[in-house]
XYZ file of C-alpha atoms in Angstrom:
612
model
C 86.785 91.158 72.186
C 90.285 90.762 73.263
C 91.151 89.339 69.762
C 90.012 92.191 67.755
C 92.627 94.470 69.877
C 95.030 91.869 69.591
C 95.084 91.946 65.992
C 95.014 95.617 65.648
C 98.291 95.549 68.022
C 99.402 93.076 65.606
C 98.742 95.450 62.368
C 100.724 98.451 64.193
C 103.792 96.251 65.407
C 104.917 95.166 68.553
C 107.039 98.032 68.925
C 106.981 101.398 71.022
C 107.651 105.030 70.451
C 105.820 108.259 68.944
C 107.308 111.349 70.843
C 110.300 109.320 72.395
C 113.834 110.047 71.415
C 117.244 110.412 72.026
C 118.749 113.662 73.295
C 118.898 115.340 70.358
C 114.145 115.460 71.158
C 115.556 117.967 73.886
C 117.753 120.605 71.698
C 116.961 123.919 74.045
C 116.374 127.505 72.453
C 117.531 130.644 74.686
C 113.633 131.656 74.617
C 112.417 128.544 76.229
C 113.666 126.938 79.633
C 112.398 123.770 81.409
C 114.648 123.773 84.932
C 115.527 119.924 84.693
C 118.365 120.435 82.574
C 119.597 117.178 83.081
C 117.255 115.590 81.951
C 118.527 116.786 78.274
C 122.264 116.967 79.265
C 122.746 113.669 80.602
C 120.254 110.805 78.909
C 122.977 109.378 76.884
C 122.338 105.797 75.933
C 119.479 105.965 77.825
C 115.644 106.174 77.019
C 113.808 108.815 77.280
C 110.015 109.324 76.109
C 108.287 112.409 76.038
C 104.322 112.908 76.147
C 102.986 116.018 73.885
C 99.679 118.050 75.343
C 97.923 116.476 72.683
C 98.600 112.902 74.044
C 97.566 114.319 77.694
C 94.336 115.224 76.633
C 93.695 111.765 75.202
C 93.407 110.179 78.627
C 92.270 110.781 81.975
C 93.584 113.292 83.622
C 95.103 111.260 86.371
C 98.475 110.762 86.169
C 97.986 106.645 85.928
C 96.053 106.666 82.810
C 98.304 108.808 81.102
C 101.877 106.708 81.674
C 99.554 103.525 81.695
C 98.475 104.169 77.827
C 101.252 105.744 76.674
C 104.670 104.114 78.336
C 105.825 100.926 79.059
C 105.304 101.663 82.793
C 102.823 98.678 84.407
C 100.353 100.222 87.009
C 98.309 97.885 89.522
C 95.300 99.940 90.226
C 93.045 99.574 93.163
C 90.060 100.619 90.939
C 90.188 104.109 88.821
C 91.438 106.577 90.978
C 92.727 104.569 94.041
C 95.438 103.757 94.865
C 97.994 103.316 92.108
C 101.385 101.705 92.123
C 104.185 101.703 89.210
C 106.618 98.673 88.237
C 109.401 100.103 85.649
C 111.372 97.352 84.126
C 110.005 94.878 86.756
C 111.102 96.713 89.984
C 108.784 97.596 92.837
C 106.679 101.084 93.200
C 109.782 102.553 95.384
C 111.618 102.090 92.633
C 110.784 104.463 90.008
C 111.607 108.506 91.138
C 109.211 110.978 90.101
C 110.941 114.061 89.771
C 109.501 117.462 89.912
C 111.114 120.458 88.138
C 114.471 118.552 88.749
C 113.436 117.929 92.525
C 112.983 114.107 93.551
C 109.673 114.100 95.289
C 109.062 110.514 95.871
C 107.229 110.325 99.494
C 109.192 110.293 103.115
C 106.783 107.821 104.119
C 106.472 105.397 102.063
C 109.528 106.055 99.274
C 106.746 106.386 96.259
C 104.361 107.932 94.471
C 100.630 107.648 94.326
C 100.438 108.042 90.326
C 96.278 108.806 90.715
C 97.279 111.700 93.666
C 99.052 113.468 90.129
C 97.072 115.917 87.543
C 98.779 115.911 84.726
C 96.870 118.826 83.224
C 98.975 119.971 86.047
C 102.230 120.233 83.748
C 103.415 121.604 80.347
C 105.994 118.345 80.149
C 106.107 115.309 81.437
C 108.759 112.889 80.158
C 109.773 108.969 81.217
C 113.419 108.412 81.489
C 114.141 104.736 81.446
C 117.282 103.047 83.251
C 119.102 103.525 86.377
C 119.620 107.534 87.185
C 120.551 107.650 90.862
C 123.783 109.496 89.879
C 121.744 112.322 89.021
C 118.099 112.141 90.725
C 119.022 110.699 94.263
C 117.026 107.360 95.927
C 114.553 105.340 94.215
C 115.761 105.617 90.160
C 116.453 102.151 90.154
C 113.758 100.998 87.099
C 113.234 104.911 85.740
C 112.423 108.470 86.530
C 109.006 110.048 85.663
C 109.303 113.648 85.089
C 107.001 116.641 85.477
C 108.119 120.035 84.400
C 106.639 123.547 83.899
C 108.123 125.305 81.286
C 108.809 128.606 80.734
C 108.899 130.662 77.437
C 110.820 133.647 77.378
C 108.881 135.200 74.322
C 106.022 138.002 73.581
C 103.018 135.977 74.308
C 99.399 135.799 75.886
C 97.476 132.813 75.965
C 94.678 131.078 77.232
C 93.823 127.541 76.726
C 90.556 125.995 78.376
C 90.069 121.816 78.562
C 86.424 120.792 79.994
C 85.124 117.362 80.168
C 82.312 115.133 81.234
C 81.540 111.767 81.485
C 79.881 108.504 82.640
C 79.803 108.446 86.323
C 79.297 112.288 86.717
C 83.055 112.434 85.646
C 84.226 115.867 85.599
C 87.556 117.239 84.200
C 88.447 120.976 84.232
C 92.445 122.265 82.982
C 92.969 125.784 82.524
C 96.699 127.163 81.451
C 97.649 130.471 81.508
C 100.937 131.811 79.935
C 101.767 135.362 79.483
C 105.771 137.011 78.815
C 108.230 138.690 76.799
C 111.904 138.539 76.538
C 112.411 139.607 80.006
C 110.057 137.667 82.127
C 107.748 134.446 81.477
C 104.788 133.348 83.966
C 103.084 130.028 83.320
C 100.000 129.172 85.820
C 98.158 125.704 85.074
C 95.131 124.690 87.197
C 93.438 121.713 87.177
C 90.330 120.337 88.954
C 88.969 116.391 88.631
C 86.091 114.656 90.367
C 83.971 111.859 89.545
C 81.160 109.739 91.702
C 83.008 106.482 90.629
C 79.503 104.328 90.535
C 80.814 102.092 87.869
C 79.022 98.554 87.470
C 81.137 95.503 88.121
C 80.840 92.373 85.449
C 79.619 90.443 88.690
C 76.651 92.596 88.960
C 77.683 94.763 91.675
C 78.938 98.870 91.803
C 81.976 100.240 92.673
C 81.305 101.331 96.062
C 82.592 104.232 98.313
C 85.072 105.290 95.079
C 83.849 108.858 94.836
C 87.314 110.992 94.547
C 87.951 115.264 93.804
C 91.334 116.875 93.460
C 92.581 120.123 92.896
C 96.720 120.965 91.579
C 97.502 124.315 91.171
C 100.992 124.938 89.239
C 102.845 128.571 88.834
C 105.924 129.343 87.243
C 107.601 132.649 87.167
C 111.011 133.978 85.416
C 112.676 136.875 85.396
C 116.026 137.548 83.093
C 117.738 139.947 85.530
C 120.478 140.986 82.747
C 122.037 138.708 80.364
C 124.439 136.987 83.129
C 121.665 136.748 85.966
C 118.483 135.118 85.812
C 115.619 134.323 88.730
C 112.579 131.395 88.397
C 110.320 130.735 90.955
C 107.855 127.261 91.234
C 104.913 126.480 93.262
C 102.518 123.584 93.277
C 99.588 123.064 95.713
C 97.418 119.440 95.807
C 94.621 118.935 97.617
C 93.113 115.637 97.485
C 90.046 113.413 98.658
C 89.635 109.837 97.943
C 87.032 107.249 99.504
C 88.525 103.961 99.526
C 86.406 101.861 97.545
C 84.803 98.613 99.215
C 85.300 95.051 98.203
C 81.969 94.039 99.754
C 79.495 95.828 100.819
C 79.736 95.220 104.448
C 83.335 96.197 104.724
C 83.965 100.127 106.590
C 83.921 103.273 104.609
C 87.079 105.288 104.813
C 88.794 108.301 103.604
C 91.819 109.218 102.637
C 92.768 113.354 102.377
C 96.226 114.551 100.995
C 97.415 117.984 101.009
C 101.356 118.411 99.054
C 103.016 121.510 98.539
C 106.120 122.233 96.712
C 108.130 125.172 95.980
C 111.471 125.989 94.594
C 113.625 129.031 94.105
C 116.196 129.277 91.738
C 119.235 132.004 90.903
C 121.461 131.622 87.672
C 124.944 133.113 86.780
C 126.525 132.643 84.156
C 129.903 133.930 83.972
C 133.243 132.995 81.702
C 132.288 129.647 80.683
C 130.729 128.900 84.230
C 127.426 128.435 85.073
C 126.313 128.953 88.176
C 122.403 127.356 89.603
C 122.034 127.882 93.073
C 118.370 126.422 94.240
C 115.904 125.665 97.519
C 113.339 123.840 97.407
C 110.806 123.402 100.328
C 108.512 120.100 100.466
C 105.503 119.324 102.720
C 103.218 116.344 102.278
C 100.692 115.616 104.655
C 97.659 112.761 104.735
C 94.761 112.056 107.216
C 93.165 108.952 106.837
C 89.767 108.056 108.275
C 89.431 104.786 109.192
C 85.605 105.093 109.369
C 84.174 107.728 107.144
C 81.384 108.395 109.792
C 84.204 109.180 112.706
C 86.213 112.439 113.336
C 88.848 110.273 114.249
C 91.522 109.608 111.922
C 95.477 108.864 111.993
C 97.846 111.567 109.601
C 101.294 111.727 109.149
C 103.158 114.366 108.015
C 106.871 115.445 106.605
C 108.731 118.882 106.086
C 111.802 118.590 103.693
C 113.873 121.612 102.863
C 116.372 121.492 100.004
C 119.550 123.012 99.514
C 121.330 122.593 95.536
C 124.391 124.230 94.685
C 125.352 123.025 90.507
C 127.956 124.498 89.005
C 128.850 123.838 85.334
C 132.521 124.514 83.838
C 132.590 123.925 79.360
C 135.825 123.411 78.075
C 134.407 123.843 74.846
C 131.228 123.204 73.102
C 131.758 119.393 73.565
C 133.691 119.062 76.797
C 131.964 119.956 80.003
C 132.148 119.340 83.835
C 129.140 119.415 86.210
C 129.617 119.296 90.282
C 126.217 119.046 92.359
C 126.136 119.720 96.171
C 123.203 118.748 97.525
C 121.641 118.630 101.689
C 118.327 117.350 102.280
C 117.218 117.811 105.967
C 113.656 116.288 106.572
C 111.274 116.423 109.619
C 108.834 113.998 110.196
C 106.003 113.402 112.380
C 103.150 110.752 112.262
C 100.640 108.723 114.145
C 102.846 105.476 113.851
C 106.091 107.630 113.757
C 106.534 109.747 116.813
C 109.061 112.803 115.584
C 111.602 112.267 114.376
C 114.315 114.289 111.635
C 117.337 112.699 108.974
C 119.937 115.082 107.199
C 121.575 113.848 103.943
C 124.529 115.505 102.235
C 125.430 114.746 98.984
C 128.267 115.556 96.390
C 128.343 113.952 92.820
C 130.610 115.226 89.665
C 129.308 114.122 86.222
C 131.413 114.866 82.337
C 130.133 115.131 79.318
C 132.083 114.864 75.831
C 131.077 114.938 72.532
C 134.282 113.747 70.226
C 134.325 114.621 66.527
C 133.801 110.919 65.522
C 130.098 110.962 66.292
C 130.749 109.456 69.635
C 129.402 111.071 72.880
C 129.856 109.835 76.322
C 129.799 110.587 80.099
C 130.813 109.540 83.490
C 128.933 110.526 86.902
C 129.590 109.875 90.320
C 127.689 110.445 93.712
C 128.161 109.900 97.378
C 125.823 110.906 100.403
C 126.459 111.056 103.812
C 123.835 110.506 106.311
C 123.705 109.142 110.106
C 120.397 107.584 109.343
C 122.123 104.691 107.305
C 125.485 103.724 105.362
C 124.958 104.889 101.610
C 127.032 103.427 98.668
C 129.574 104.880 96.162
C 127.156 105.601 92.898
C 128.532 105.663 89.180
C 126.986 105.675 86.098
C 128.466 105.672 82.560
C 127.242 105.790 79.313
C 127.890 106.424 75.167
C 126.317 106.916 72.180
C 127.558 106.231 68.704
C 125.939 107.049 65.532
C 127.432 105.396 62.627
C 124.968 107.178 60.120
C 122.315 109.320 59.724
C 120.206 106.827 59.734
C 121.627 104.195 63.244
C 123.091 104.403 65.962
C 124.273 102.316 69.675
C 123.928 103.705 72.620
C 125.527 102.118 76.149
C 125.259 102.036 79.264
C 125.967 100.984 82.922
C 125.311 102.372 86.890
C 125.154 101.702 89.963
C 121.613 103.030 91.569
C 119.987 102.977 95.552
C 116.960 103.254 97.541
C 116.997 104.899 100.866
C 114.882 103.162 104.062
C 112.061 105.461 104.456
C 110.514 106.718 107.615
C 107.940 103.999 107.662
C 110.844 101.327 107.458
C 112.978 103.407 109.556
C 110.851 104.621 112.528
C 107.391 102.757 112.355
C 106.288 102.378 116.582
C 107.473 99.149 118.074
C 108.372 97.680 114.108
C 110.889 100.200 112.473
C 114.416 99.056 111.754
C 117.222 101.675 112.419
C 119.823 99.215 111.134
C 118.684 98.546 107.780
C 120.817 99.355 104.596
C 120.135 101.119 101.044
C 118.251 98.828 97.995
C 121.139 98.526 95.462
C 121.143 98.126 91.798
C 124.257 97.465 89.162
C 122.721 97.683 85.687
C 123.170 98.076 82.190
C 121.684 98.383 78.929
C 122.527 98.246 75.033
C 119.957 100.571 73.217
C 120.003 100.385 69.025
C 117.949 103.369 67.225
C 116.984 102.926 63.234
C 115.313 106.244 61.263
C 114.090 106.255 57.565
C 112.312 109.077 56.366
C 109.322 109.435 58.964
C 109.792 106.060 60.300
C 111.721 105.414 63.531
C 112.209 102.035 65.630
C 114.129 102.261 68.992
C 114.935 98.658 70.654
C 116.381 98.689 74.214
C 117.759 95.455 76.317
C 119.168 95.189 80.053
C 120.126 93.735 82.773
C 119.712 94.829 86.578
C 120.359 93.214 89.621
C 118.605 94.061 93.031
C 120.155 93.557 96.089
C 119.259 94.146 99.805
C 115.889 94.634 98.797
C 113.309 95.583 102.148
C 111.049 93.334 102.940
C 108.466 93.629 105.678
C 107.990 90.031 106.937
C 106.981 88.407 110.294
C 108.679 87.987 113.013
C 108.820 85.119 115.962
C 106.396 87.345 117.876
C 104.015 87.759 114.893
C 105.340 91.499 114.499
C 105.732 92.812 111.014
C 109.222 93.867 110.590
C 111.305 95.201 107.259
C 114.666 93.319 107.069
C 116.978 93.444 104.396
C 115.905 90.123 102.557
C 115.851 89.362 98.869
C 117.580 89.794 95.861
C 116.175 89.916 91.799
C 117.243 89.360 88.848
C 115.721 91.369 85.914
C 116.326 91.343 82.785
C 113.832 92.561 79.498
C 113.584 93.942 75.926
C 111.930 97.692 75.185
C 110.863 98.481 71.608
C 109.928 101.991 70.203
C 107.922 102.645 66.703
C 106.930 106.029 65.599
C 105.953 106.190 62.136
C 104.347 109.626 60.082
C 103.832 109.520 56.837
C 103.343 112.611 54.627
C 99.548 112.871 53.167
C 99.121 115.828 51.983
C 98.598 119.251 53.373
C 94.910 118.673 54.581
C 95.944 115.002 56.213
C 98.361 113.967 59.298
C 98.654 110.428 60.368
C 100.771 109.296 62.936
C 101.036 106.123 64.226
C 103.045 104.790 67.309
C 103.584 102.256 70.139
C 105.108 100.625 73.071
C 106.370 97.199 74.010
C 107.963 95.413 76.772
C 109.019 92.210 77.729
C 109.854 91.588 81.255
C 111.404 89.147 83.373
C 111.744 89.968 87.505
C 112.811 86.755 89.360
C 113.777 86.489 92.865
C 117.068 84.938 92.699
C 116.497 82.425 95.240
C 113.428 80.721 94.202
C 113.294 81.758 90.249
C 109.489 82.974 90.806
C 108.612 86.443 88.669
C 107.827 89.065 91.214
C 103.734 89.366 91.849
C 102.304 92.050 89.669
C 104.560 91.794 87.001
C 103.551 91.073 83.444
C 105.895 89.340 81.402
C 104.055 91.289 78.474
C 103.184 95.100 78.391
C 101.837 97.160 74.806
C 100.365 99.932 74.117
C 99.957 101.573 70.741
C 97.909 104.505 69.350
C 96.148 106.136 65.875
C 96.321 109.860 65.480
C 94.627 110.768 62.189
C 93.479 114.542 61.367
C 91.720 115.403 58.089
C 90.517 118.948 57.923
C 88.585 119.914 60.796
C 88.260 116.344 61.561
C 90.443 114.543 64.511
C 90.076 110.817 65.390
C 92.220 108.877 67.845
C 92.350 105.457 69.023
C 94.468 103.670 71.918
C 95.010 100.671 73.363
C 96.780 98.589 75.657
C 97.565 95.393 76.403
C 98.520 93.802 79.485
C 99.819 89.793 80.006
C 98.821 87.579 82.365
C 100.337 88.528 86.210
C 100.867 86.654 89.215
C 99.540 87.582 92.789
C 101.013 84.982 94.753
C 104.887 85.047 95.504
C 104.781 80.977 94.801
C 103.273 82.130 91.063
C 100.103 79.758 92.021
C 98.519 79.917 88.806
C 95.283 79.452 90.402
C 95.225 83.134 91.841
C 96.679 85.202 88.497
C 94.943 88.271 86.626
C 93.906 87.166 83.520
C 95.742 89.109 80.215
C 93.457 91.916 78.940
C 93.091 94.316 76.451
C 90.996 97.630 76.185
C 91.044 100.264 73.675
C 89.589 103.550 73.449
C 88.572 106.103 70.783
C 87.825 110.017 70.208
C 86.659 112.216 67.667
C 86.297 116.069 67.733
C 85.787 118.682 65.225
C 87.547 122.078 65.494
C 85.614 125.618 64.580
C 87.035 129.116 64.050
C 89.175 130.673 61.758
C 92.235 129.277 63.108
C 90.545 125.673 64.418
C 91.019 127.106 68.563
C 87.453 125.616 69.362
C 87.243 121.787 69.269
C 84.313 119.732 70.405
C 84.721 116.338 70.430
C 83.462 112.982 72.165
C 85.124 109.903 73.740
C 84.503 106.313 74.343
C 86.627 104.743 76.941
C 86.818 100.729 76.957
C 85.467 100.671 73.400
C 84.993 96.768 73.514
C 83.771 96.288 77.290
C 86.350 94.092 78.754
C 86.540 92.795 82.179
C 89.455 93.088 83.746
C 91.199 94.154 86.844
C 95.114 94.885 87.531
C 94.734 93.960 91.563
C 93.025 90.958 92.218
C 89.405 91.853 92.867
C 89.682 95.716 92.307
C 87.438 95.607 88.662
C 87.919 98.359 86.659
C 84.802 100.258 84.618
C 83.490 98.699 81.402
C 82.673 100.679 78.522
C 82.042 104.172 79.587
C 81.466 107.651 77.626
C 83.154 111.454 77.878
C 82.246 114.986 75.971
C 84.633 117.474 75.799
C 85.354 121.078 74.842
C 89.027 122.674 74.110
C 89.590 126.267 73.636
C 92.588 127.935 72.605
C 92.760 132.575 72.761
């Protein structure tokens, strides 16, 4: 079985792309605004890939199956809907930022994100920005950023659109968006609801047990264009979440695990001369219980408070010269079962140019410093260029320097945290090439990063489990991007795309690749439309990983492949009724992506979209 999706890897190339680009994908119009702006203004010579609605609704609407079918992102999954952990360019789960309406909200526990605690139907964008970007988005953008944005359109407009599925394993997934405005205001509310009993069979002859999940994200943006200097945007986002933990044997405890985040940010923008002026405050609260036996009221929680203070202010020169200086304090307050109380304040300052020269040559610079009593922080640069010596190719460069703050777990933990510890560091670089013909367009990507002062929890003499500041990797890998659309006819669209990535992550001491790891990541995809008619396929492909730090052979995941495939017909007048059906794991492999954590064979879905 994994042959046949081998080959049909083979016939689309082992390349990467569809709605990926280079900065010119994020050209803004005065009637629409997504509030990470820098995500456009400063990507040079760097990678970023954005995922379209009609990608979204392809997969599951957990964030992991998303980025894991559609990115070069590796996810180690402790069965569907567990607990999921990313590795970007072979760096560890702390390591990627996920970055909300421009607000870093990577968790003050633990430094990362659960990528299965995330709705995407949640969002109207949600973009992967590969390369070092701590200039710009603060701790943990050492391998990439993920990106999840609401957007709001400035233009007269009503409109409903209505997602409902179900599926195998009394899988239910509900999205509902909302967008109404003019010219003068804009208010975008998305709501999403998922929930499935989880009761898949594993190839052993056993069932997922204890892996029932339900989550609820509620998203709201509002705008308001004051005049034509002064401008006001409000976002909110509410998760509530319930997971059972599911068992590796049947004898093992039931637990829970209950997560309720909040987020909400407040901007004001003036524009004046050639200023412009974004002041913002953003206030963050994530809080978990966790059951340690589902039949017991008892349970251990933690929970932290961060408040967010942004001052940007933007000076053009000209068209293509302009400066951009960020003040930033971050005051957190933590509390937790293992944690006692405690609080950290960072202040940061970082300046970044950008200059487009006549020559087809852009570039900028970036800086950033924070100061903190919690820990020393370093100096942070980043620089980058992009040259385009046609119409049809162009180079893009470029180098920083990125960190990882200790988080309150490594900081405070009772009788284990380490107050002395110092930032992860990361000096990188990358040389990016970009070819377009007609509808066809390859992007290949290479670089280099080196890891130091990595945290490590390890034992100690008294059999304590301590972080330390302990090893150092050397990575190194290849990215390749492949979009390709040819024109059919009026009636027809085809579009066929891809990713690839080669990987190597190897402690520097020993040489060993770093455990869940694959030295080989692809994914590629079939849109094809014809008439009413809309078929999709996907598929991924994942190398063999280690699981032991010695790379034992005897313990690895074996490589796998799974692909899955849709088909829906639209009805009305103007096609805003689609019914369609799924088949997930088309070819019924076995495989796992954390040693004996199976994930579900093949496995069926029915849906219904409607657009008003």
């Amino acid at each position: 079985m994994n042959i046949r999706v081998f080959y049909f890897f083979l016939a689309l190339g082992l390349c990467v792309g569809f709605t990926y680009g280079q900065n010119t994908a994020f050209t803004a119009l005065d009637s629409v605004y997504i509030t990470d702006l820098k995500l456009k203004q400063y990507s040079t010579g760097r990678a970023v890939l954005q995922l379209s609605d009609s990608i979204t609704r392809l997969n599951r609407p957990l964030l992991t199956n998303t980025l894991n079918f559609n990115s070069p992102i590796y996810f180690k999954e402790n069965g569907l809907g567990m607990v999921s952990s990313p590795s970007f360019r072979g760096t560890t789960a702390s390591q990627t930022a996920v970055i909300w309406n421009g607000i870093n909200i990577n968790s003050q526990f633990n430094g990362q994100l659960d990528f299965n605690t995330v709705n995407s139907g949640a969002y109207d964008e949600i973009a992967v920005r590969g390369g070092g970007g701590s200039v710009v988005y603060g701790t943990g953008a050492i391998g990439g950023s993920v990106h999840l944005n609401t957007q709001l359109d400035f233009i007269t407009q009503q409109e409903h659109n209505l997602f409902l599925q179900y599926g195998s394993f009394n899988t239910r997934d509900a999205r509902y968006q909302f967008k109404l405005g003019t010219q003068a205001y804009s208010l975008s509310i998305a709501l999403a609801h998922n929930s499935s009993d989880n009761d898949y069979d594993y190839p052993d002859g056993g069932t997922n047990l204890n892996g029932d999940f339900q989550n609820t994200a509620l998203n709201v943006g509002l705008g308001f264009k004051l005049s034509r200097q002064h401008s006001l945007r409000f976002f909110s986002e509410v998760f509530d979440g319930e997971r059972h933990f599911s068992l590796i044997r049947a004898s093992e405890t039931r637990t829970k695990y209950d997560d309720l985040n909040t987020k909400n940010l407040l901007e004001w923008e003036y524009d004046f001369s050639n200023f412009t002026s974004i002041a913002r405050l953003a206030y963050l609260e994530e809080y978990y219980k966790y059951f340690g036996n589902l039949d017991s009221d008892n349970f251990s929680f933690g929970r932290a408070k961060t408040t967010i203070a942004k001052y940007d202010l933007t000076y053009a020169f000209s068209e293509a010269l302009s400066i951009n200086s960020v003040l930033t304090n971050t005051y957190t307050s933590g509390e937790g079962s293992s944690l006692g109380d405690n609080d950290r304040n960072i202040f940061s300052a970082a300046v970044l140019m950008k200059h487009q020269l006549k020559n087809e040559l852009d570039y900028e610079l970036g800086f950033r410093k924070e100061i903190t009593n919690n820990y020393e922080s370093p100096f942070l640069f980043s620089v980058a260029a992009s040259k385009a010596f046609s119409e049809h190719f162009s180079l893009n460069l470029s180098g920083s320097r990125n960190f990882r703050i200790p988080t309150y777990n490594d900081l405070y933990w009772s009788g284990a945290g380490n107050a002395e510890l110092l930032p992860e560091k990361s000096l990188q670089g990358q040389l990016g090439a970009s070819l377009t013909i007609a509808n066809f367009n390859l992007d290949l990507t290479g670089y280099y990063n080196s890891v130091t002062d990595m945290i490590r929890w390890l034992p100690g003499s008294d059999g304590v489990w301590r972080p330390q500041n302990e090893e150092e990797v050397s990575i190194y890998g290849i990215e390749s991007i492949f979009n390709w659309s040819p024109k059919l006819g009026r009636k027809q669209h085809l579009e066929l795309y891809g990713t690839y990535a080669y990987t190597v992550s190897e402690d520097a001491q020993t040489g060993y690749q770093l455990i869940y790891v694959p030295f080989h990541k692809a994914t590629a995809g079939i849109n094809y439309d014809f008439q009413r008619f809309n078929t999709a396929v996907q598929a991924i492909y994942v190398g063999e990983v280690f699981t032991r730090s010695d790379n034992n052979s005897r313990y690895n995941l074996d490589a796998y492949a799974v692909a899955n495939f849709s088909l829906g017909y639209s009805l009305g007048k103007k096609k805003n009724y689609e019914l369609g059906a799924r088949v997930n794991n088309v070819f019924n492999a076995e495989y796992q992506s954390v040693l004996n954590r199976w994930m579900p064979g093949r496995n069926f879905s029915m849906y219904l979209n409607l657009k008003l």
